[in-house]
Amino acid sequence: MSSHPAALIAISKACGSFSFPHDRFDFMQACASEVMAGSLTTYVKTAKLCGSLFQPDMNDSVTGVGSLVSGVDTNFFVNHEEPLDALAWLQDQGLWQLGHLPDGVEFLLIFETPRRRSRSLSGHRAERGAETS
């Protein structure tokens, strides 16, 4: 959740499997309500999902969210000059799928990450023991 598109792209790259603009949003659509409700941060937990992914029957004039695809209404009204500049560049390059950023709204991106296998404790000890022998 962020008003800055570059932050969302960075986290998607850091976590691995999600790739702008090539991935679909099925997982996000299915899990967003539950993920938001499970947050320990009050403003995240109470933020209202918005955008065409969550409100397909609402037209732009009713919602006031323009062509937003996935966002949350946080009612945080901050200066979006820098995020909007980055957003315009990404849209010009065809690298942004989440739409426009209305006032008081942040973009929402939720995606699956690959499960990482944990190293067994015994395997880790064996490796350490081999190094010190």
mmCIF file with all atom_site columns, N, CA and C in Angstrom, residues 6 8 35 39 41 47 56-57 62-63 67 69 74 78-79 95-96 106 116 125 129 132:
data_model
loop_
_atom_site.group_PDB
_atom_site.id
_atom_site.type_symbol
_atom_site.label_atom_id
_atom_site.label_alt_id
_atom_site.label_comp_id
_atom_site.label_asym_id
_atom_site.label_entity_id
_atom_site.label_seq_id
_atom_site.pdbx_PDB_ins_code
_atom_site.Cartn_x
_atom_site.Cartn_y
_atom_site.Cartn_z
_atom_site.occupancy
_atom_site.B_iso_or_equiv
_atom_site.pdbx_formal_charge
_atom_site.auth_seq_id
_atom_site.auth_comp_id
_atom_site.auth_asym_id
_atom_site.auth_atom_id
_atom_site.pdbx_PDB_model_num
ATOM 1  N N  . ALA A 1 6   ? 6.688   3.782   -7.604  1.00 0.00 ? 6   ALA A N  1
ATOM 2  C CA . ALA A 1 6   ? 8.032   3.197   -7.588  1.00 0.00 ? 6   ALA A CA 1
ATOM 3  C C  . ALA A 1 6   ? 8.232   2.313   -6.359  1.00 0.00 ? 6   ALA A C  1
ATOM 4  N N  . LEU A 1 8   ? 5.942   0.445   -4.955  1.00 0.00 ? 8   LEU A N  1
ATOM 5  C CA . LEU A 1 8   ? 5.279   -0.829  -5.224  1.00 0.00 ? 8   LEU A CA 1
ATOM 6  C C  . LEU A 1 8   ? 6.069   -1.677  -6.217  1.00 0.00 ? 8   LEU A C  1
ATOM 7  N N  . VAL A 1 35  ? -6.615  -9.729  3.762   1.00 0.00 ? 35  VAL A N  1
ATOM 8  C CA . VAL A 1 35  ? -5.297  -9.196  4.100   1.00 0.00 ? 35  VAL A CA 1
ATOM 9  C C  . VAL A 1 35  ? -5.445  -7.873  4.845   1.00 0.00 ? 35  VAL A C  1
ATOM 10 N N  . SER A 1 39  ? -4.650  -6.737  9.235   1.00 0.00 ? 39  SER A N  1
ATOM 11 C CA . SER A 1 39  ? -3.574  -5.817  9.589   1.00 0.00 ? 39  SER A CA 1
ATOM 12 C C  . SER A 1 39  ? -3.661  -5.407  11.055  1.00 0.00 ? 39  SER A C  1
ATOM 13 N N  . THR A 1 41  ? -2.387  -2.536  11.946  1.00 0.00 ? 41  THR A N  1
ATOM 14 C CA . THR A 1 41  ? -2.401  -1.079  11.864  1.00 0.00 ? 41  THR A CA 1
ATOM 15 C C  . THR A 1 41  ? -3.824  -0.610  11.594  1.00 0.00 ? 41  THR A C  1
ATOM 16 N N  . ALA A 1 47  ? -9.254  0.956   6.178   1.00 0.00 ? 47  ALA A N  1
ATOM 17 C CA . ALA A 1 47  ? -9.266  1.583   4.852   1.00 0.00 ? 47  ALA A CA 1
ATOM 18 C C  . ALA A 1 47  ? -10.218 0.822   3.932   1.00 0.00 ? 47  ALA A C  1
ATOM 19 N N  . PRO A 1 56  ? -16.496 -3.275  -9.517  1.00 0.00 ? 56  PRO A N  1
ATOM 20 C CA . PRO A 1 56  ? -16.680 -3.303  -10.976 1.00 0.00 ? 56  PRO A CA 1
ATOM 21 C C  . PRO A 1 56  ? -17.970 -2.641  -11.453 1.00 0.00 ? 56  PRO A C  1
ATOM 22 N N  . ASP A 1 57  ? -18.974 -2.542  -10.593 1.00 0.00 ? 57  ASP A N  1
ATOM 23 C CA . ASP A 1 57  ? -20.255 -1.961  -11.000 1.00 0.00 ? 57  ASP A CA 1
ATOM 24 C C  . ASP A 1 57  ? -20.333 -0.456  -10.795 1.00 0.00 ? 57  ASP A C  1
ATOM 25 N N  . VAL A 1 62  ? -19.505 8.199   -9.944  1.00 0.00 ? 62  VAL A N  1
ATOM 26 C CA . VAL A 1 62  ? -20.050 7.881   -8.623  1.00 0.00 ? 62  VAL A CA 1
ATOM 27 C C  . VAL A 1 62  ? -18.930 7.714   -7.611  1.00 0.00 ? 62  VAL A C  1
ATOM 28 N N  . THR A 1 63  ? -17.880 6.982   -7.965  1.00 0.00 ? 63  THR A N  1
ATOM 29 C CA . THR A 1 63  ? -16.812 6.696   -7.011  1.00 0.00 ? 63  THR A CA 1
ATOM 30 C C  . THR A 1 63  ? -15.830 7.845   -6.875  1.00 0.00 ? 63  THR A C  1
ATOM 31 N N  . SER A 1 67  ? -9.811  6.214   -13.173 1.00 0.00 ? 67  SER A N  1
ATOM 32 C CA . SER A 1 67  ? -9.498  4.895   -13.709 1.00 0.00 ? 67  SER A CA 1
ATOM 33 C C  . SER A 1 67  ? -8.657  4.066   -12.740 1.00 0.00 ? 67  SER A C  1
ATOM 34 N N  . VAL A 1 69  ? -7.500  1.151   -10.577 1.00 0.00 ? 69  VAL A N  1
ATOM 35 C CA . VAL A 1 69  ? -7.751  -0.283  -10.655 1.00 0.00 ? 69  VAL A CA 1
ATOM 36 C C  . VAL A 1 69  ? -7.752  -0.894  -9.264  1.00 0.00 ? 69  VAL A C  1
ATOM 37 N N  . THR A 1 74  ? -7.683  5.883   2.160   1.00 0.00 ? 74  THR A N  1
ATOM 38 C CA . THR A 1 74  ? -7.119  6.097   3.495   1.00 0.00 ? 74  THR A CA 1
ATOM 39 C C  . THR A 1 74  ? -7.502  7.453   4.068   1.00 0.00 ? 74  THR A C  1
ATOM 40 N N  . VAL A 1 78  ? -2.220  14.101  1.074   1.00 0.00 ? 78  VAL A N  1
ATOM 41 C CA . VAL A 1 78  ? -0.836  14.557  1.089   1.00 0.00 ? 78  VAL A CA 1
ATOM 42 C C  . VAL A 1 78  ? -0.448  15.043  -0.301  1.00 0.00 ? 78  VAL A C  1
ATOM 43 N N  . ASN A 1 79  ? 0.684   15.710  -0.383  1.00 0.00 ? 79  ASN A N  1
ATOM 44 C CA . ASN A 1 79  ? 1.191   16.198  -1.659  1.00 0.00 ? 79  ASN A CA 1
ATOM 45 C C  . ASN A 1 79  ? 1.667   15.010  -2.493  1.00 0.00 ? 79  ASN A C  1
ATOM 46 N N  . LEU A 1 95  ? 4.238   0.746   -18.257 1.00 0.00 ? 95  LEU A N  1
ATOM 47 C CA . LEU A 1 95  ? 4.695   -0.098  -17.151 1.00 0.00 ? 95  LEU A CA 1
ATOM 48 C C  . LEU A 1 95  ? 3.803   -0.041  -15.915 1.00 0.00 ? 95  LEU A C  1
ATOM 49 N N  . TRP A 1 96  ? 2.610   0.519   -16.040 1.00 0.00 ? 96  TRP A N  1
ATOM 50 C CA . TRP A 1 96  ? 1.766   0.681   -14.853 1.00 0.00 ? 96  TRP A CA 1
ATOM 51 C C  . TRP A 1 96  ? 0.361   0.193   -15.129 1.00 0.00 ? 96  TRP A C  1
ATOM 52 N N  . GLU A 1 106 ? -4.455  5.493   -1.695  1.00 0.00 ? 106 GLU A N  1
ATOM 53 C CA . GLU A 1 106 ? -3.149  4.901   -1.966  1.00 0.00 ? 106 GLU A CA 1
ATOM 54 C C  . GLU A 1 106 ? -3.353  3.682   -2.849  1.00 0.00 ? 106 GLU A C  1
ATOM 55 N N  . ARG A 1 116 ? 9.571   -20.241 0.527   1.00 0.00 ? 116 ARG A N  1
ATOM 56 C CA . ARG A 1 116 ? 10.983  -20.575 0.676   1.00 0.00 ? 116 ARG A CA 1
ATOM 57 C C  . ARG A 1 116 ? 11.103  -21.749 1.632   1.00 0.00 ? 116 ARG A C  1
ATOM 58 N N  . ARG A 1 125 ? 23.467  -27.522 11.311  1.00 0.00 ? 125 ARG A N  1
ATOM 59 C CA . ARG A 1 125 ? 24.527  -27.912 12.254  1.00 0.00 ? 125 ARG A CA 1
ATOM 60 C C  . ARG A 1 125 ? 25.602  -28.731 11.554  1.00 0.00 ? 125 ARG A C  1
ATOM 61 N N  . GLY A 1 129 ? 29.453  -27.797 11.417  1.00 0.00 ? 129 GLY A N  1
ATOM 62 C CA . GLY A 1 129 ? 30.440  -28.724 11.961  1.00 0.00 ? 129 GLY A CA 1
ATOM 63 C C  . GLY A 1 129 ? 31.505  -29.072 10.942  1.00 0.00 ? 129 GLY A C  1
ATOM 64 N N  . THR A 1 132 ? 34.148  -26.306 10.673  1.00 0.00 ? 132 THR A N  1
ATOM 65 C CA . THR A 1 132 ? 35.071  -26.108 11.783  1.00 0.00 ? 132 THR A CA 1
ATOM 66 C C  . THR A 1 132 ? 35.974  -27.299 12.016  1.00 0.00 ? 132 THR A C  1
#
